XYZ file of C-alpha atoms in Angstrom:
755
model
C 125.812 5.236 -214.877
C 122.187 5.702 -215.764
C 121.782 9.873 -215.248
C 118.815 10.930 -213.390
C 117.115 12.172 -216.580
C 117.445 8.310 -218.216
C 116.041 7.225 -215.142
C 112.152 9.250 -215.374
C 111.745 8.053 -219.307
C 112.066 4.540 -217.408
C 109.856 4.597 -214.865
C 107.026 6.529 -216.822
C 107.878 3.927 -219.235
C 107.746 0.833 -216.407
C 104.372 2.666 -215.831
C 102.791 2.656 -219.237
C 103.894 -0.652 -219.922
C 103.219 -2.972 -216.307
C 100.422 -0.635 -214.634
C 98.192 1.532 -217.237
C 96.719 -1.893 -218.340
C 96.151 -2.867 -214.905
C 93.945 0.607 -214.371
C 92.530 -0.527 -217.212
C 90.383 -3.609 -216.351
C 88.846 -2.320 -214.105
C 91.426 -3.678 -210.287
C 90.850 -0.727 -208.205
C 93.346 -1.858 -205.766
C 95.425 0.948 -207.490
C 95.899 4.234 -205.562
C 96.851 7.233 -207.159
C 100.586 7.849 -206.197
C 101.606 11.249 -204.425
C 102.934 13.998 -207.183
C 106.011 15.777 -205.679
C 107.448 18.949 -207.561
C 111.089 19.769 -205.771
C 112.746 23.414 -206.570
C 115.825 24.079 -206.161
C 117.695 26.999 -205.051
C 119.410 29.425 -207.588
C 118.995 33.222 -207.715
C 118.172 34.407 -211.045
C 118.372 30.773 -212.626
C 115.642 29.841 -210.466
C 113.262 32.222 -212.353
C 113.993 29.316 -215.023
C 110.987 27.148 -212.274
C 108.405 29.325 -213.672
C 109.012 27.907 -217.183
C 108.986 24.410 -216.187
C 105.599 25.284 -214.638
C 104.171 26.235 -217.801
C 105.394 23.137 -218.882
C 103.623 21.257 -216.100
C 100.414 23.239 -216.248
C 99.999 22.466 -220.161
C 100.969 18.494 -219.414
C 98.107 19.056 -216.678
C 100.378 18.131 -213.873
C 99.220 19.791 -211.002
C 101.339 18.419 -208.141
C 100.377 17.541 -204.685
C 103.471 18.388 -202.512
C 105.547 20.887 -203.021
C 109.222 21.737 -201.598
C 112.122 24.636 -202.341
C 114.872 26.101 -201.548
C 115.917 29.850 -202.027
C 114.371 31.125 -205.218
C 112.546 27.430 -205.443
C 111.047 28.266 -202.106
C 109.611 31.546 -203.169
C 108.259 30.350 -206.953
C 106.502 27.647 -205.459
C 105.578 28.622 -202.002
C 103.626 31.533 -204.567
C 103.085 28.279 -206.719
C 101.594 26.625 -203.154
C 98.727 29.610 -202.901
C 97.811 29.639 -206.123
C 99.612 31.552 -208.442
C 99.465 30.744 -212.029
C 102.945 30.207 -214.610
C 101.235 33.551 -216.409
C 101.290 35.637 -213.200
C 104.455 34.773 -211.606
C 106.628 34.961 -215.368
C 104.772 38.692 -215.572
C 105.172 39.581 -211.946
C 109.303 38.747 -211.889
C 108.704 40.243 -215.863
C 107.642 43.376 -214.356
C 110.163 43.689 -211.339
C 112.648 46.458 -210.937
C 115.083 44.284 -209.994
C 117.432 46.575 -208.978
C 115.108 48.884 -206.427
C 113.535 44.655 -204.783
C 117.607 43.366 -204.359
C 118.187 46.265 -202.216
C 117.017 48.259 -199.224
C 116.931 51.853 -201.100
C 113.053 53.310 -201.126
C 111.909 55.808 -203.360
C 113.025 59.279 -202.407
C 109.227 60.136 -203.184
C 108.156 57.967 -199.742
C 110.981 59.509 -197.552
C 109.856 62.757 -195.328
C 111.083 66.151 -196.378
C 113.566 67.073 -194.075
C 115.872 64.061 -194.322
C 115.441 64.351 -198.580
C 118.701 65.566 -198.228
C 120.702 63.231 -196.361
C 119.394 59.834 -197.447
C 121.450 56.929 -199.410
C 124.045 60.276 -200.177
C 126.515 58.307 -198.828
C 130.612 56.176 -199.442
C 129.829 54.511 -195.237
C 127.909 54.771 -192.572
C 128.492 53.090 -188.885
C 125.783 52.733 -186.787
C 127.227 53.292 -182.582
C 125.211 52.526 -179.371
C 125.986 52.560 -175.412
C 129.801 52.536 -176.785
C 130.723 50.782 -179.212
C 129.938 50.496 -183.177
C 127.861 49.176 -184.643
C 129.029 46.656 -188.138
C 126.069 45.948 -190.149
C 125.092 42.336 -190.609
C 124.776 41.656 -193.995
C 125.176 43.344 -197.314
C 121.691 44.041 -197.698
C 118.437 44.294 -194.778
C 116.098 43.064 -197.432
C 113.846 45.387 -197.254
C 112.208 45.619 -200.615
C 112.366 41.727 -201.015
C 110.166 41.644 -197.963
C 107.770 43.912 -198.972
C 107.553 42.487 -202.405
C 107.177 38.780 -200.380
C 104.752 40.440 -197.970
C 102.629 41.286 -200.448
C 102.363 38.475 -202.196
C 101.911 36.619 -199.263
C 99.191 38.376 -198.533
C 96.724 35.671 -199.528
C 97.387 33.140 -196.892
C 97.821 35.105 -194.061
C 94.229 33.381 -192.127
C 96.862 29.690 -193.223
C 99.196 28.817 -190.690
C 99.277 25.423 -191.620
C 101.389 25.523 -194.801
C 99.968 21.596 -195.391
C 96.577 23.754 -195.459
C 97.914 25.377 -198.878
C 95.892 24.079 -201.819
C 99.285 22.405 -203.158
C 101.117 21.720 -199.412
C 104.106 23.276 -198.750
C 107.986 23.045 -197.566
C 111.121 25.531 -197.732
C 114.237 24.576 -196.507
C 116.417 27.323 -194.246
C 119.995 26.713 -192.584
C 120.621 27.286 -189.017
C 123.667 28.967 -189.072
C 124.829 27.802 -185.204
C 123.869 24.515 -185.906
C 124.583 24.131 -189.730
C 121.999 21.843 -190.358
C 119.006 21.864 -192.514
C 115.388 23.342 -191.389
C 112.376 23.380 -192.637
C 109.438 25.446 -192.185
C 106.106 24.825 -193.341
C 104.466 27.135 -190.427
C 103.630 30.065 -189.164
C 104.451 32.953 -191.723
C 104.782 32.174 -194.846
C 106.537 35.832 -196.762
C 109.048 35.214 -193.664
C 109.716 31.234 -194.436
C 110.489 32.036 -198.120
C 112.849 35.076 -196.680
C 114.766 32.658 -194.065
C 115.686 30.039 -197.535
C 117.068 32.649 -199.664
C 118.911 34.472 -197.111
C 122.287 34.679 -198.911
C 125.122 34.947 -197.017
C 126.504 38.979 -196.559
C 124.512 39.219 -199.429
C 121.423 39.738 -196.924
C 120.704 39.741 -193.401
C 120.467 36.075 -191.398
C 116.517 36.347 -190.033
C 116.508 35.176 -186.750
C 113.250 32.866 -185.992
C 112.353 31.003 -183.526
C 115.461 31.590 -181.879
C 117.038 30.117 -184.623
C 119.460 32.387 -186.202
C 118.479 31.025 -190.384
C 120.492 31.488 -193.409
C 119.673 30.694 -197.767
C 119.131 26.900 -197.619
C 120.726 26.553 -200.610
C 124.246 25.926 -198.469
C 122.488 23.373 -197.519
C 119.865 20.975 -198.661
C 119.342 22.987 -202.044
C 117.477 20.609 -203.628
C 115.184 19.328 -201.021
C 113.229 15.736 -201.708
C 113.932 14.155 -198.066
C 111.743 17.082 -197.039
C 108.668 15.305 -200.064
C 109.091 12.530 -199.379
C 108.712 12.555 -195.778
C 105.353 14.002 -196.356
C 104.175 11.094 -198.680
C 105.052 11.920 -202.466
C 105.759 8.980 -204.201
C 106.543 10.347 -207.266
C 109.116 13.124 -207.290
C 109.415 15.710 -210.814
C 112.760 17.256 -209.142
C 113.685 20.403 -210.961
C 117.765 21.565 -210.316
C 118.578 25.122 -211.111
C 122.150 25.781 -208.727
C 125.235 25.592 -208.991
C 127.089 22.599 -210.826
C 130.849 21.734 -209.903
C 133.035 23.080 -211.533
C 135.991 20.940 -213.544
C 139.356 21.220 -212.214
C 140.596 22.801 -215.589
C 137.451 26.199 -214.917
C 138.911 26.611 -211.937
C 141.331 29.320 -212.635
C 140.725 32.400 -211.176
C 139.522 33.272 -207.122
C 135.843 33.440 -207.824
C 135.991 30.342 -208.628
C 137.351 28.120 -206.634
C 136.179 30.899 -203.889
C 132.704 29.468 -204.688
C 132.899 26.400 -205.909
C 134.202 26.317 -201.786
C 131.566 27.636 -200.652
C 129.461 24.936 -202.789
C 131.109 21.769 -202.061
C 128.452 21.059 -198.948
C 125.258 22.352 -201.350
C 126.769 19.971 -204.132
C 127.588 16.970 -202.622
C 124.037 16.803 -200.672
C 122.406 17.783 -204.028
C 123.968 14.937 -205.890
C 123.036 12.693 -202.872
C 118.925 13.741 -203.114
C 119.422 13.209 -207.200
C 118.698 9.197 -207.235
C 115.009 9.894 -205.426
C 114.186 11.871 -208.007
C 111.822 10.276 -210.760
C 111.728 13.158 -213.214
C 115.070 15.057 -213.516
C 114.443 18.109 -215.214
C 117.570 20.730 -215.063
C 117.667 23.584 -217.739
C 120.725 24.110 -219.516
C 121.836 27.344 -217.991
C 125.454 27.834 -217.916
C 125.649 31.246 -219.545
C 123.656 32.650 -216.803
C 124.901 33.968 -212.701
C 123.114 34.188 -210.196
C 123.296 37.835 -210.430
C 121.118 37.890 -213.581
C 117.803 38.595 -212.803
C 117.492 41.355 -215.775
C 117.372 38.231 -218.082
C 114.434 36.874 -216.959
C 113.189 36.207 -220.419
C 115.885 33.925 -221.422
C 116.185 32.447 -218.098
C 112.507 31.222 -218.003
C 112.442 30.883 -221.311
C 115.066 28.129 -220.894
C 113.469 26.133 -218.368
C 110.447 25.681 -220.696
C 112.817 24.389 -223.138
C 114.095 21.961 -220.808
C 110.644 20.931 -219.509
C 109.624 20.992 -222.927
C 111.936 18.561 -223.886
C 110.550 16.059 -221.328
C 107.233 16.838 -222.431
C 106.246 12.945 -224.022
C 107.330 11.475 -220.137
C 105.239 13.640 -217.775
C 102.583 13.147 -220.853
C 102.800 9.975 -220.154
C 103.038 10.135 -216.992
C 99.401 12.285 -217.033
C 97.423 9.247 -218.600
C 99.196 7.013 -216.358
C 97.514 8.919 -213.339
C 94.191 9.833 -214.698
C 93.386 5.717 -215.099
C 93.949 5.378 -210.844
C 92.063 8.243 -210.260
C 90.224 11.815 -211.015
C 92.202 14.445 -209.470
C 90.708 18.076 -208.017
C 92.314 21.265 -208.746
C 93.235 22.696 -205.917
C 92.001 25.742 -205.197
C 93.602 29.401 -205.592
C 93.448 31.488 -202.816
C 92.408 35.064 -203.836
C 94.513 38.716 -203.098
C 91.782 40.397 -201.380
C 90.601 44.072 -202.697
C 91.320 45.236 -199.798
C 92.388 44.578 -195.646
C 90.753 46.059 -192.835
C 92.180 44.753 -189.320
C 90.836 45.089 -185.402
C 94.096 46.605 -184.149
C 97.783 47.321 -185.447
C 100.949 46.149 -183.209
C 104.407 47.034 -183.064
C 106.830 44.395 -182.745
C 110.898 44.825 -182.097
C 110.899 48.547 -180.667
C 113.009 50.192 -177.970
C 113.892 53.481 -178.635
C 109.999 55.215 -179.952
C 106.867 54.070 -179.163
C 103.896 52.560 -180.847
C 101.957 54.940 -180.801
C 104.485 57.167 -182.240
C 105.072 54.264 -185.301
C 101.738 53.618 -186.189
C 101.205 57.297 -186.513
C 103.985 58.159 -188.478
C 102.851 54.959 -190.829
C 98.881 56.491 -191.111
C 97.396 53.773 -190.818
C 94.672 52.971 -188.652
C 92.961 50.086 -187.330
C 89.337 49.752 -187.982
C 89.946 51.475 -191.517
C 89.967 49.526 -195.135
C 93.179 49.245 -196.911
C 94.330 48.221 -200.842
C 97.132 46.035 -200.159
C 99.295 48.477 -201.756
C 98.267 51.047 -199.037
C 99.948 49.171 -196.559
C 103.427 48.443 -198.056
C 103.486 52.893 -198.892
C 103.481 52.336 -195.325
C 106.154 50.498 -194.675
C 107.878 52.836 -196.742
C 106.804 55.693 -195.631
C 107.952 53.973 -191.523
C 111.569 53.779 -193.630
C 112.411 56.830 -194.997
C 111.595 58.447 -191.666
C 115.322 57.454 -191.427
C 115.221 55.478 -187.854
C 114.840 52.534 -189.281
C 116.839 49.464 -190.889
C 113.689 47.518 -192.729
C 109.983 46.759 -190.996
C 108.303 45.151 -192.093
C 104.787 43.462 -192.326
C 102.470 40.526 -191.484
C 98.971 39.479 -190.457
C 97.807 37.200 -188.099
C 94.215 36.281 -186.587
C 94.122 36.652 -183.296
C 91.129 35.233 -181.571
C 89.041 35.779 -184.812
C 90.042 39.405 -184.877
C 92.843 39.940 -187.480
C 95.775 41.930 -186.746
C 99.079 43.716 -189.090
C 101.330 43.309 -187.349
C 104.717 45.908 -187.812
C 107.546 44.043 -186.914
C 110.564 47.076 -186.593
C 114.505 46.986 -186.864
C 115.639 50.195 -185.346
C 118.932 52.388 -186.678
C 121.048 53.559 -183.814
C 120.256 56.082 -181.716
C 123.426 57.994 -184.154
C 125.341 57.122 -186.664
C 128.416 58.500 -188.814
C 129.026 58.630 -192.495
C 131.574 59.735 -194.573
C 131.839 60.522 -197.849
C 134.367 62.209 -200.211
C 133.961 64.764 -202.843
C 135.749 66.440 -205.717
C 134.655 69.782 -207.741
C 136.369 72.266 -210.057
C 135.364 75.250 -207.461
C 136.227 73.129 -203.564
C 138.587 71.010 -205.406
C 138.741 67.676 -202.822
C 136.769 67.539 -199.539
C 135.798 65.149 -197.492
C 132.422 65.075 -195.980
C 131.407 63.995 -192.566
C 127.911 63.390 -191.495
C 126.547 62.787 -187.275
C 122.853 61.848 -186.494
C 121.871 61.367 -183.048
C 118.228 60.362 -182.516
C 116.066 61.653 -179.327
C 119.201 63.650 -177.975
C 118.814 66.067 -175.122
C 114.718 65.839 -175.451
C 112.583 62.504 -177.442
C 110.901 62.581 -181.148
C 114.085 64.727 -181.674
C 117.446 64.596 -184.547
C 120.520 65.895 -184.512
C 122.490 66.272 -186.555
C 126.314 68.258 -187.351
C 127.894 67.965 -191.160
C 131.129 69.283 -192.352
C 132.773 69.423 -195.435
C 136.782 69.885 -195.099
C 137.994 71.827 -198.059
C 138.969 75.015 -199.575
C 135.067 76.396 -199.878
C 134.398 74.094 -195.831
C 131.159 73.413 -194.665
C 129.616 73.088 -191.373
C 126.155 72.698 -189.927
C 125.049 72.232 -187.459
C 120.412 70.885 -187.048
C 118.639 70.092 -183.913
C 114.779 69.294 -184.912
C 112.013 68.659 -182.301
C 108.960 67.212 -183.594
C 105.946 69.321 -181.758
C 102.722 67.175 -181.319
C 101.941 63.429 -182.005
C 101.933 62.840 -185.928
C 105.436 64.053 -185.952
C 104.247 67.077 -188.826
C 104.871 70.502 -187.109
C 108.360 70.716 -186.084
C 110.688 73.328 -183.886
C 113.984 74.087 -186.210
C 117.459 75.363 -184.883
C 120.247 75.500 -187.815
C 123.518 76.822 -186.841
C 125.830 76.517 -191.012
C 129.600 78.403 -191.070
C 130.244 78.484 -194.681
C 133.148 80.022 -197.303
C 132.840 81.006 -200.285
C 135.193 82.786 -203.080
C 133.281 85.304 -204.979
C 135.289 86.318 -208.803
C 134.082 89.495 -210.683
C 134.045 89.218 -214.079
C 134.293 93.200 -216.738
C 134.607 91.495 -220.686
C 135.218 88.563 -220.162
C 138.552 88.493 -217.514
C 137.637 88.148 -214.089
C 139.247 91.087 -212.077
C 138.389 90.401 -208.578
C 137.887 87.773 -206.119
C 136.319 88.254 -202.915
C 136.536 85.262 -200.095
C 133.024 85.021 -198.399
C 132.628 83.729 -194.628
C 128.793 82.999 -193.203
C 127.801 82.670 -189.972
C 124.413 81.819 -190.299
C 121.622 81.304 -187.089
C 118.329 80.452 -187.715
C 114.527 79.656 -185.928
C 112.173 77.801 -187.659
C 109.072 76.223 -187.793
C 107.987 73.851 -190.230
C 104.545 72.219 -190.886
C 104.987 69.298 -193.204
C 102.141 69.780 -195.476
C 102.496 65.988 -196.973
C 105.627 63.506 -197.337
C 107.341 65.800 -199.848
C 105.919 69.224 -199.290
C 106.683 71.871 -196.068
C 106.143 75.438 -195.406
C 108.569 77.212 -192.694
C 109.004 80.417 -190.711
C 111.442 81.482 -189.048
C 114.126 84.246 -187.969
C 117.284 84.436 -189.170
C 120.943 85.931 -187.817
C 123.142 86.947 -190.753
C 127.220 87.165 -190.413
C 128.643 87.784 -193.582
C 132.541 88.916 -193.942
C 133.693 89.728 -197.340
C 137.309 89.871 -198.067
C 139.070 90.682 -201.699
C 141.199 87.790 -202.206
C 142.051 89.120 -206.134
C 142.533 92.533 -207.852
C 144.089 95.768 -208.165
C 142.922 99.445 -206.654
C 140.460 97.321 -204.088
C 137.715 98.986 -202.201
C 138.689 97.394 -198.379
C 140.317 95.217 -196.889
C 137.483 94.250 -194.942
C 133.349 94.205 -194.740
C 131.343 92.590 -192.279
C 128.063 92.778 -191.945
C 125.048 91.482 -189.589
C 121.399 90.963 -190.941
C 118.279 90.323 -188.705
C 115.827 88.334 -191.689
C 111.935 86.631 -191.023
C 111.151 84.315 -193.674
C 108.866 82.211 -194.940
C 109.783 79.004 -197.366
C 107.781 76.831 -199.157
C 109.847 73.325 -200.377
C 108.163 70.408 -202.223
C 110.956 67.618 -203.139
C 109.073 64.600 -205.253
C 111.918 63.094 -206.734
C 111.944 59.547 -206.995
C 116.122 60.011 -205.827
C 118.989 62.096 -204.562
C 120.992 60.992 -207.348
C 120.666 60.619 -210.988
C 116.294 61.282 -210.327
C 113.869 60.517 -213.786
C 110.817 61.489 -212.371
C 109.246 63.952 -209.979
C 109.287 67.841 -209.250
C 111.926 69.373 -206.836
C 110.942 72.916 -205.901
C 111.586 75.969 -203.282
C 109.607 79.020 -202.765
C 111.061 81.680 -200.539
C 110.652 85.514 -199.221
C 112.348 86.988 -196.976
C 113.026 90.500 -195.336
C 115.551 91.815 -194.469
C 117.263 94.371 -192.646
C 121.073 96.243 -191.733
C 121.838 95.751 -187.739
C 125.271 96.836 -189.182
C 127.957 97.393 -190.808
C 132.374 97.563 -190.223
C 134.435 98.559 -193.022
C 138.336 98.512 -192.833
C 140.783 99.810 -194.785
C 138.932 101.952 -196.669
C 140.468 103.108 -200.347
C 140.508 106.744 -200.039
C 140.400 106.824 -203.524
C 137.133 105.989 -203.947
C 135.075 109.130 -203.312
C 132.175 108.355 -201.586
C 130.896 107.996 -198.129
C 130.871 104.834 -196.549
C 127.496 104.871 -195.576
C 127.015 105.792 -199.284
C 128.560 102.658 -200.379
C 127.906 99.510 -197.505
C 124.636 100.975 -195.601
C 121.427 100.437 -196.963
C 117.459 100.173 -195.690
C 114.954 97.785 -195.808
C 114.640 94.966 -197.924
C 113.303 92.122 -199.651
C 114.698 89.010 -201.647
C 111.771 86.291 -203.837
C 113.735 83.741 -204.236
C 112.522 80.578 -207.152
C 113.649 77.373 -208.045
C 112.112 74.279 -209.682
C 112.899 71.138 -212.363
C 111.318 68.204 -213.412
C 111.586 64.985 -214.422
C 109.301 64.038 -217.041
C 109.362 60.342 -218.116
C 109.343 59.629 -221.805
C 110.394 55.915 -221.570
C 111.702 53.134 -219.545
C 115.162 55.231 -220.138
C 114.810 59.006 -221.195
C 113.227 61.746 -218.641
C 112.597 65.605 -220.398
C 113.892 67.291 -218.316
C 112.546 71.237 -217.643
C 113.663 74.002 -215.058
C 112.420 77.929 -213.422
C 114.405 80.031 -211.770
C 112.927 83.639 -210.949
C 115.067 86.020 -208.025
C 114.607 89.809 -206.785
C 116.775 91.417 -204.678
C 115.377 94.478 -203.929
C 118.166 96.352 -202.822
C 119.940 97.493 -205.735
C 122.371 99.572 -204.856
C 124.239 98.038 -202.862
C 126.373 95.188 -203.874
C 127.301 93.734 -200.858
C 124.431 93.294 -199.341
C 122.560 90.752 -201.102
C 123.306 88.795 -203.936
C 122.842 85.494 -206.520
C 125.751 83.861 -207.823
C 124.707 82.450 -211.166
C 126.701 79.688 -212.025
C 127.851 75.640 -213.008
C 125.017 72.590 -213.174
C 124.852 72.860 -209.834
C 123.608 74.238 -206.906
C 126.539 74.646 -204.937
C 125.995 77.373 -202.535
C 123.230 79.046 -200.727
C 123.091 82.270 -202.785
C 123.255 79.806 -206.235
C 121.372 79.321 -209.549
C 122.362 76.766 -211.150
C 123.369 77.358 -215.218
C 124.825 76.263 -217.987
C 127.750 78.102 -219.828
C 128.752 80.070 -216.766
C 131.148 78.320 -214.250
C 130.496 78.440 -210.972
C 129.530 82.032 -209.158
C 130.747 83.456 -212.510
C 127.748 86.183 -212.308
C 126.630 88.389 -209.475
C 122.942 88.870 -209.734
C 120.244 90.894 -207.944
C 117.292 90.398 -210.141
C 116.922 87.038 -212.304
C 114.466 85.227 -214.327
C 114.639 82.394 -216.681
C 113.634 78.330 -217.881
C 116.024 75.757 -219.100
C 115.117 72.524 -221.084
C 116.720 69.134 -221.209
C 116.947 64.960 -222.349
C 118.134 62.007 -220.263
C 118.895 58.772 -221.146
C 120.460 56.209 -219.269
C 122.416 53.815 -222.005
C 123.151 51.970 -218.891
C 121.195 51.020 -216.113
C 123.555 53.356 -213.969
C 125.625 55.153 -216.812
C 123.857 58.471 -218.585
C 124.244 61.190 -220.394
C 121.937 65.225 -220.980
C 121.436 67.908 -223.006
C 120.104 70.260 -221.925
C 119.464 73.935 -223.203
C 119.128 77.386 -220.360
C 118.056 81.228 -221.113
C 117.781 83.794 -218.524
C 118.075 87.258 -218.383
C 119.607 88.953 -215.015
C 120.699 92.449 -213.454
C 123.566 93.169 -211.552
C 123.908 95.533 -208.536
C 125.292 98.583 -209.242
C 127.625 100.072 -206.744
C 126.505 103.192 -207.310
C 123.491 103.155 -209.636
C 120.077 103.623 -208.633
C 117.725 101.593 -206.980
C 115.823 100.127 -210.027
C 115.440 96.680 -212.494
C 116.878 96.539 -215.626
C 116.981 92.488 -216.349
C 119.052 93.486 -219.499
C 121.691 91.361 -219.448
C 121.040 87.670 -221.340
C 122.597 84.805 -222.031
C 121.735 81.517 -223.648
C 123.516 78.093 -222.663
C 123.920 74.601 -223.471
C 125.060 71.384 -222.006
C 126.718 68.397 -222.537
C 126.778 65.610 -218.880
C 127.833 62.829 -219.037
C 127.564 61.085 -215.810
C 127.407 57.401 -214.110
C 127.157 56.168 -210.171
C 130.312 54.303 -208.730
C 130.848 52.313 -205.687
C 132.639 56.187 -204.418
C 129.898 58.242 -205.511
C 127.873 59.740 -208.414
C 130.396 61.416 -211.245
C 129.352 64.054 -213.611
C 131.481 65.707 -216.295
C 129.108 68.379 -217.336
C 130.461 69.620 -220.968
C 129.192 74.051 -221.619
C 129.031 76.139 -224.070
C 127.001 80.137 -223.655
C 125.932 80.252 -226.856
C 124.668 83.687 -227.387
C 124.558 87.055 -225.057
C 125.750 90.048 -223.356
C 127.002 89.210 -220.733
C 130.721 89.898 -219.745
C 131.752 85.985 -220.704
C 133.830 84.436 -222.752
C 132.592 82.113 -226.010
C 134.720 78.983 -224.578
C 133.514 75.194 -224.292
C 133.675 74.781 -220.151
C 134.426 71.732 -218.016
C 132.468 70.826 -214.565
C 133.856 68.035 -212.954
C 131.967 66.584 -209.891
C 133.379 63.307 -208.532
C 131.255 61.867 -205.006
C 128.517 62.603 -202.719
C 127.115 65.150 -200.966
C 125.685 66.189 -197.758
């Protein structure tokens, strides 16, 4: 039986022998046939189409019609509006596919008050109207939609795909009716997205009352659709699934894959006899998920097409004898876009004015296309939406920007697990409810069930239309342990329970920067757990604080950031409202006021870290810290807890070389430097060094600062991002200094997400 490739050779040879002489003898009865290009699906393997297009351009063949499915619809749609093969090759090679094939946006686009709670859960589920709402797919397609919408901007004025420079059709599947659906009008980006909505990977697309999924499940090779539009000659490129032989069906994944694509493969086999020139790249070594191998997949497509180059050149010669072909014009990407109105669709709980205001876009203004995508990310960064997409429409001669919103459930529950050397195993829970009690508000409850527990109730109410100013009520309850070391040996340990009520006004100066001013009431309870000759059985303080805080966070992600800066600067004034002590040791020989009372004082805290990319895999890390408590004679009034590579308490100063809370300091200044390198996409190592000068509180000392304690610490960290969250294992060593600590290797293990 002849293969499609052999049929193509026979057809072209027949054309040259019998039809070319007719053209040369001056007969004008021949009409130039319409050439259709059919591009199949295949996910990452569909990138081979770009290699085929490169050879078609070299041979001088430009199709008159293009049809495509799934990845073939993306390549075909963009080619139809004017993107050339070399341009698409550059686009494919430059994409961060891990981000494109996710709903993840850069953390720098998330508003500051949401950053700490963004993408840090093991499991998440929505709740609305008494029902839990599971996700309808693994990926909503936020970044894919962003990319397709931006690339399809040149065609926003053209709604009939027949009017593209090259007429175009793509195919999706109606999941209700089980039939192929031809998409050849409307929004190009939406059509391409529907055609590639792989079930369980991407959420379905609702379009014109139909629920659409990837067309590759039913019609992965849309030859009929090209014929229906008048294609006389079909060049077909197949990159889809190929049935495995019986001896290969020896595992669950292969059987499942074959079962899912049986209908698609059968349909493709029925389409193939209608193809005149068939090209099938050798992609057996590649999987549907191998987007990171774009260069070699494109090369495979080019190799397969180049093997057909004699037939393509012969076809070109024959076509030229039948009439000149007018090259298609290219739709150009506009440098700026101006829209007379902004429309919002899909919103239920948030007003159009609120959404438009948060986007930062204004009607009548001009924006580069990238600025619109940034605005979309800004909306997603509010944590109120599962997805926001955009399209440009022509309404009565005016351009309208349409923001299509898919709101998150009004209440969202998140859970995670965590383990570290300090708190041991813990279960973490978060509940976030929008517009609870009052409009334009957020109610959040965070809790950590662990040895060192955490509880937070936070209520934020925006006060202005732009939602840049907010009133925040924050209540926290925490437990920590504070070891006291002498000569490198722990001889005391206290438990500290803190209850804090915080009322403040926050002004967001930009997406990444905010200024806060507020009042706090602190209740501190100390209880000794370990030690001989205990000073007391229980000590409690009530403090009243006035503070101002400046925060900035432009890190690109919460988990293993590679670029950006995070800093916090806080100035606080404290006034003691009283203390209570029980079980005071009579052998101390000092009255309790001299030990525990204190006059009003100030506290200054500063922490900063920066990641500077040196390459696609490596970043230079730098950090700095400073702290000052102007009440050095009172050990229990206020202090910093130095140690461990992560901030584990509200008083922490992270420091390589010391265990968690190893050093209690009332003054500190220091810096660190390091290098972080990803040797796999989700695996890294880092080398770190930090040094600092510290002053410990003196229970009976004078009110003066003396930064005489010095330590230099080193760290070597390995990390991997897993299904349960990030895992980090820093090995630390206190290299030099005069702090009371033994020079020995220390390990800090951290597993899972943090709230």
